[in-house]
CSV table of C-alpha atoms in Angstrom, one decimal:
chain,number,residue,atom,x,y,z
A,171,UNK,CA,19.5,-4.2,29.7
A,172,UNK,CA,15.9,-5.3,28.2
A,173,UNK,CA,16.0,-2.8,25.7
A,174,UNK,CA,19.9,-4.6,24.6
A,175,UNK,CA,18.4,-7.8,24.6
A,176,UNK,CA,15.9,-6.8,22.2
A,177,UNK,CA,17.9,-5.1,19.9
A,178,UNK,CA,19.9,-8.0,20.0
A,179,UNK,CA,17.4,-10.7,19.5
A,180,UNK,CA,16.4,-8.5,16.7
A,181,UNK,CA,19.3,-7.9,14.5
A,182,UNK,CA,20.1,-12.0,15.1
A,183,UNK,CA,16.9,-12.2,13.4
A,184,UNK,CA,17.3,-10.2,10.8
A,185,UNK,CA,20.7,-11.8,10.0
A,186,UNK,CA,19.8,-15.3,10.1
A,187,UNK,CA,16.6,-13.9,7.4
A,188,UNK,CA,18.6,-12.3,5.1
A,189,UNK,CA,21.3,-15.6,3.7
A,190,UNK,CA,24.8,-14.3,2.2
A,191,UNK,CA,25.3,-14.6,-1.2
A,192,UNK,CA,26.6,-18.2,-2.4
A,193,UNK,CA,28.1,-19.2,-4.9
A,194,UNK,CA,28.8,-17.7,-8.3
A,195,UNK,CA,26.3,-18.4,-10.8
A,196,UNK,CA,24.1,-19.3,-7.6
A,197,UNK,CA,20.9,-17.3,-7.1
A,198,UNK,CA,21.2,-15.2,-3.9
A,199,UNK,CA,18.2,-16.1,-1.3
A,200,UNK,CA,16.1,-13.9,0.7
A,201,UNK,CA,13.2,-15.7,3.1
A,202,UNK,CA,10.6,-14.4,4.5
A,203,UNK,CA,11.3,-13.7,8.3
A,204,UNK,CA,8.9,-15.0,11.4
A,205,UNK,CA,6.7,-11.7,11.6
A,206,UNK,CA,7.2,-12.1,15.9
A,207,UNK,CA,5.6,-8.6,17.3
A,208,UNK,CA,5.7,-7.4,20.7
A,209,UNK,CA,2.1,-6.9,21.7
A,210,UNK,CA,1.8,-3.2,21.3
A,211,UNK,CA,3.0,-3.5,17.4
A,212,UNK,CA,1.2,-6.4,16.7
A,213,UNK,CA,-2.1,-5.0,17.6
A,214,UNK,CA,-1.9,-1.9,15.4
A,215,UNK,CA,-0.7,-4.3,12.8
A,216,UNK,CA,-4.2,-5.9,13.4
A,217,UNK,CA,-6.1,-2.9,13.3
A,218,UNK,CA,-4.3,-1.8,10.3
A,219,UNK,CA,-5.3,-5.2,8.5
A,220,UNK,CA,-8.5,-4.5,10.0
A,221,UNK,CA,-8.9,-0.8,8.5
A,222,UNK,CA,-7.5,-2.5,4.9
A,223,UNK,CA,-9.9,-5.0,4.9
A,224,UNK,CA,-12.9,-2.5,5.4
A,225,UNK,CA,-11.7,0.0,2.9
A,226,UNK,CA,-12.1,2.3,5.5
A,227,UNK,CA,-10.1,5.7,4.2
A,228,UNK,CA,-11.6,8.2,6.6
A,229,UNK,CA,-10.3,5.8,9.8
A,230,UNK,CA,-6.7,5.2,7.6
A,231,UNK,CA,-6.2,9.1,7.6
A,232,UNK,CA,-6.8,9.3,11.1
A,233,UNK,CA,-3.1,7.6,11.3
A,234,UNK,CA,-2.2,10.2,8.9
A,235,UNK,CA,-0.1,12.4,10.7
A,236,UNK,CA,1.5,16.0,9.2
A,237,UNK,CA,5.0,14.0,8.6
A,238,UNK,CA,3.6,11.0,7.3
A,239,UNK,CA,6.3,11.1,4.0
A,240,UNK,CA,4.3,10.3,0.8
A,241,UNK,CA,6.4,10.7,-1.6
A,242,UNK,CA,10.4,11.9,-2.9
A,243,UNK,CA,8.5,14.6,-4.0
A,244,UNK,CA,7.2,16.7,-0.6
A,245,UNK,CA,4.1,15.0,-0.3
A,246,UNK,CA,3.3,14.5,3.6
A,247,UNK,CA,0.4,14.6,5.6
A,248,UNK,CA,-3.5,13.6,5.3
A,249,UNK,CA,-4.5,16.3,2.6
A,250,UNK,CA,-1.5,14.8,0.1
A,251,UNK,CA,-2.7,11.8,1.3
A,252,UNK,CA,-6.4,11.7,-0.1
A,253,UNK,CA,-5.6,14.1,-2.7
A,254,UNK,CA,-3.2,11.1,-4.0
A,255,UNK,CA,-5.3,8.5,-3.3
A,256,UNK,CA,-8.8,9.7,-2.6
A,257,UNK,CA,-10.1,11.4,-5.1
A,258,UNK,CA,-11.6,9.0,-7.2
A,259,UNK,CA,-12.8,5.4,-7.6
A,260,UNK,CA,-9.5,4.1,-9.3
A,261,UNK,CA,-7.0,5.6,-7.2
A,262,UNK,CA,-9.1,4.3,-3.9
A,263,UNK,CA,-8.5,0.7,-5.4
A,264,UNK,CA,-5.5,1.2,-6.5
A,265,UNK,CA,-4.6,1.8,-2.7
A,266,UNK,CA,-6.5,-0.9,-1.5
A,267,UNK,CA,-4.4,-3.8,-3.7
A,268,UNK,CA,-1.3,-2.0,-2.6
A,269,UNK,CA,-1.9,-2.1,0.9
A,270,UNK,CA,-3.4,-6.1,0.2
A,271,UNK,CA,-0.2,-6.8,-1.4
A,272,UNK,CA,1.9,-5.1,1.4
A,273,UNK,CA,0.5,-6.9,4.4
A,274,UNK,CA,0.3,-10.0,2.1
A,275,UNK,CA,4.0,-10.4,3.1
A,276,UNK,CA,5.9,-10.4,6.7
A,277,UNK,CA,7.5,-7.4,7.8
A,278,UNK,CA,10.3,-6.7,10.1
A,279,UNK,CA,10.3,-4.8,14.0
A,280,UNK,CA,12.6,-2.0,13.9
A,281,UNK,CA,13.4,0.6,16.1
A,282,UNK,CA,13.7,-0.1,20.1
A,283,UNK,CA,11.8,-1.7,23.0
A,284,UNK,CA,10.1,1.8,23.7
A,285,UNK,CA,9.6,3.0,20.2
A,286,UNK,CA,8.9,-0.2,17.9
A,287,UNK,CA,8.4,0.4,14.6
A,288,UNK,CA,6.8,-2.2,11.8
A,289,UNK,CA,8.4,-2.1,8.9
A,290,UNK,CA,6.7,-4.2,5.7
A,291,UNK,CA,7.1,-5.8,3.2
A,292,UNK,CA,10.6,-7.4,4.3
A,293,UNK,CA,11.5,-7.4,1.0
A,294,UNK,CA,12.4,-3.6,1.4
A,295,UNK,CA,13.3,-4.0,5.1
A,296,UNK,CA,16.2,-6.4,4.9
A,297,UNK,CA,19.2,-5.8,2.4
A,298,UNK,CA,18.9,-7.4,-0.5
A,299,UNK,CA,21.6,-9.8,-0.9
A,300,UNK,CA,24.1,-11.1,-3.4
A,301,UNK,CA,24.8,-7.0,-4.3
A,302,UNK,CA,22.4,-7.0,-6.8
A,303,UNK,CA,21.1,-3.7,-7.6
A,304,UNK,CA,17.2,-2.8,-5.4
A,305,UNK,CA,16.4,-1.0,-8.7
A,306,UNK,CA,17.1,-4.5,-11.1
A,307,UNK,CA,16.6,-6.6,-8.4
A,308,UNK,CA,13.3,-9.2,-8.3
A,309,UNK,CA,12.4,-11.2,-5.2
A,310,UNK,CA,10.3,-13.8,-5.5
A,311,UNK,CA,7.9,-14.4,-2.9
A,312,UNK,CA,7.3,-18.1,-3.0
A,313,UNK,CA,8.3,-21.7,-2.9
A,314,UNK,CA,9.1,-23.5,-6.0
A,315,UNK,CA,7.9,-20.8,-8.7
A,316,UNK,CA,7.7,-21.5,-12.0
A,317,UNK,CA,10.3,-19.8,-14.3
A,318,UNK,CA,9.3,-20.0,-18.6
A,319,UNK,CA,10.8,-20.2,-21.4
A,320,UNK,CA,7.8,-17.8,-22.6
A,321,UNK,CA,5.7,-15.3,-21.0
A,322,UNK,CA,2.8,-18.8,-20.6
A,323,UNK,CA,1.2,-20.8,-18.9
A,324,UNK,CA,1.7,-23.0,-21.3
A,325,UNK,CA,5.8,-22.1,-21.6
A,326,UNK,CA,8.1,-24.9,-20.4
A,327,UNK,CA,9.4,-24.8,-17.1
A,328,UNK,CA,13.0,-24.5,-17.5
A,329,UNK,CA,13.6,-24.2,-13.7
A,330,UNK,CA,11.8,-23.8,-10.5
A,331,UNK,CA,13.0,-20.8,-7.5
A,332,UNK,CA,12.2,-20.8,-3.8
A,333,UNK,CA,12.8,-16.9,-2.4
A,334,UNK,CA,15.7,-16.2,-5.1
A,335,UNK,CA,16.4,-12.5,-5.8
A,336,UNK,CA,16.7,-12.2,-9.4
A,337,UNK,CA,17.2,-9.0,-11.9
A,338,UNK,CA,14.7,-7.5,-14.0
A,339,UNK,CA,15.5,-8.4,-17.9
A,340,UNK,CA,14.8,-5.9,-20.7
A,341,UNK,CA,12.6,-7.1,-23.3
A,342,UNK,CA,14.3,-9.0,-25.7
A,343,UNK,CA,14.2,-7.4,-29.6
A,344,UNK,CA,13.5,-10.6,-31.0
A,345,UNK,CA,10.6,-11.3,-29.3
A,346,UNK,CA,6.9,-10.5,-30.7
A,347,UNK,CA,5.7,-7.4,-28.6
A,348,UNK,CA,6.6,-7.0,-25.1
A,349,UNK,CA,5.7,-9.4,-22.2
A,350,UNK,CA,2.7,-8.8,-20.9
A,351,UNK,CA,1.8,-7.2,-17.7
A,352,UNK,CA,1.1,-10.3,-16.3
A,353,UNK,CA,4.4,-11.8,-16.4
A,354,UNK,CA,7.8,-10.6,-15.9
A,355,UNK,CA,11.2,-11.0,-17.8
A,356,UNK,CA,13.9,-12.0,-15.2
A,357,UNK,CA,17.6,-13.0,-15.5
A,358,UNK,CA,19.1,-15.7,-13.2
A,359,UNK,CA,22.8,-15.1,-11.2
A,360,UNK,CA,23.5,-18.2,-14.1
A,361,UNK,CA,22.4,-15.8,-17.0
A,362,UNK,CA,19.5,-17.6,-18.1
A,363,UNK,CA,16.9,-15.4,-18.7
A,364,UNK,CA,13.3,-16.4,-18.7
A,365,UNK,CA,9.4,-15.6,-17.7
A,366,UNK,CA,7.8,-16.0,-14.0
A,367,UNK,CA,4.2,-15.1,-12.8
A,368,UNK,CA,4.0,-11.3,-12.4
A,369,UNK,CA,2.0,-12.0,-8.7
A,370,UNK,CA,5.3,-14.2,-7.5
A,371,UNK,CA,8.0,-11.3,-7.7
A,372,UNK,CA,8.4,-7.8,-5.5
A,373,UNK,CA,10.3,-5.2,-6.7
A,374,UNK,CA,12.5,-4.2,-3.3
A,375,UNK,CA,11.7,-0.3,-4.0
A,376,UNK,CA,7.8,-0.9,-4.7
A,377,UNK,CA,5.5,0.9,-2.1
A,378,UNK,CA,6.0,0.3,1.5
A,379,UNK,CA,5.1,1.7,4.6
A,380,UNK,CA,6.2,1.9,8.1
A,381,UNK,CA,4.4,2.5,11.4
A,382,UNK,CA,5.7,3.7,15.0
A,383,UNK,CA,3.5,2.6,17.7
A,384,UNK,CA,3.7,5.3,21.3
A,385,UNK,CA,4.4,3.0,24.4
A,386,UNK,CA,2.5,5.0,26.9
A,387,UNK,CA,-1.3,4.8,24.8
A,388,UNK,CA,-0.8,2.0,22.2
A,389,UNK,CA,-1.7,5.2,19.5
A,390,UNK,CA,0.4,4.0,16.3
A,391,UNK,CA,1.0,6.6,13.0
A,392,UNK,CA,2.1,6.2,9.8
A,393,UNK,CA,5.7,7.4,9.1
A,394,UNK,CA,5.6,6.8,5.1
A,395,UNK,CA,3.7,4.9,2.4
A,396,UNK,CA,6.1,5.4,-0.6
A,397,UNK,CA,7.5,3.7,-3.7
A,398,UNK,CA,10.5,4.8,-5.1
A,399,UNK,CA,14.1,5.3,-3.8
């Protein structure tokens, strides 16, 4: 029965996180959830954070296990793992910001009461809403974020989001150049189309990881660190 309850309390949760769609020509909403961990996946969330904030590859790998999925691609395991992301100076920081920008955001508890599992971000972990495609689809991961009329700070504000999921828009022809990497063309569910900060948006199929945690010693593994679909 504990293990029903907690399966229940954790699919109410993920429900009440993840709003229906409203209203045509009304962006679709996806909040962050309350990141609420039993102890035994909250702690190796910690030590994760812990590991992340050290840069500390050689004690990342030791939660590296031989089916720890890398990639579509049949990468698994520590020796994919620092050949991908080891090797050099670049590709150590470029793990770094992804793992930054991963834990940045709340994540969800999956699996049972005796297996738990963390998956992050929650922008991966809950279904995106509203039907919009995971490939197009944009959610921003703020309150009140700007959207432009031009890839600017200096671009005038032509409305304001809270947690919408958007779509990607293609560059417009008639623009000068592409947008910058910086800032990202979106589309609204209205069809205005416009410019937000680059840092306020997460791509549901960006890189994201999950962990299992073993009941009996507390010893938690990585089961993937991918981007992709």
């Amino acid at each position: 029965m504990p293990s029903m309850r907690y399966a229940l309390v954790v699919a109410m949760a993920m429900a009440l996180s993840t709003p229906l769609s409203r209203a045509a020509g009304t962006d679709p909403v996806l909040a962050p959830p309350s990141e609420a961990l039993p102890p035994l996946l909250g702690q190796a969330r910690r030590e994760l954070a812990d590991i992340v904030a050290r840069r500390d590859l050689d004690a990342l790998l030791a939660h590296v296990g031989p089916d720890t999925k890398l990639s579509f691609g049949g990468d698994h395991g520590a020796e994919d793992f620092r050949r991908i992301w080891g090797s050099g100076m670049h590709d150590q920081q470029d793990l770094w910001r992804e793992l930054d920008a991963i834990l940045a955001l709340p994540g969800v508890v999956q699996g049972t009461r005796d297996a738990p599992q963390y998956c992050a971000p929650y922008v991966f972990c809950l279904p995106t809403p509203g039907g919009i495609d995971p490939y197009e689809a944009l959610v921003v991961t703020g309150t009140r974020v700007a959207i432009r009329d031009r890839p600017s700070r200096d671009g005038q504000v032509l409305t304001r989001v809270s947690h919408a999921v958007l779509q990607r828009a293609p560059d417009d022809p008639r623009d000068d150049g592409t947008t910058p990497p910086e800032w990202t063309r979106v589309r609204q569910a209205s069809g205005t189309t416009g410019f937000i900060a680059s840092p306020w948006v997460r791509s549901p199929i960006d890189y994201r990881l999950m962990m299992s945690v073993e009941a009996g010693s507390g010893r938690w593994m990585l089961d993937y660190f991918i981007a992709g679909d």
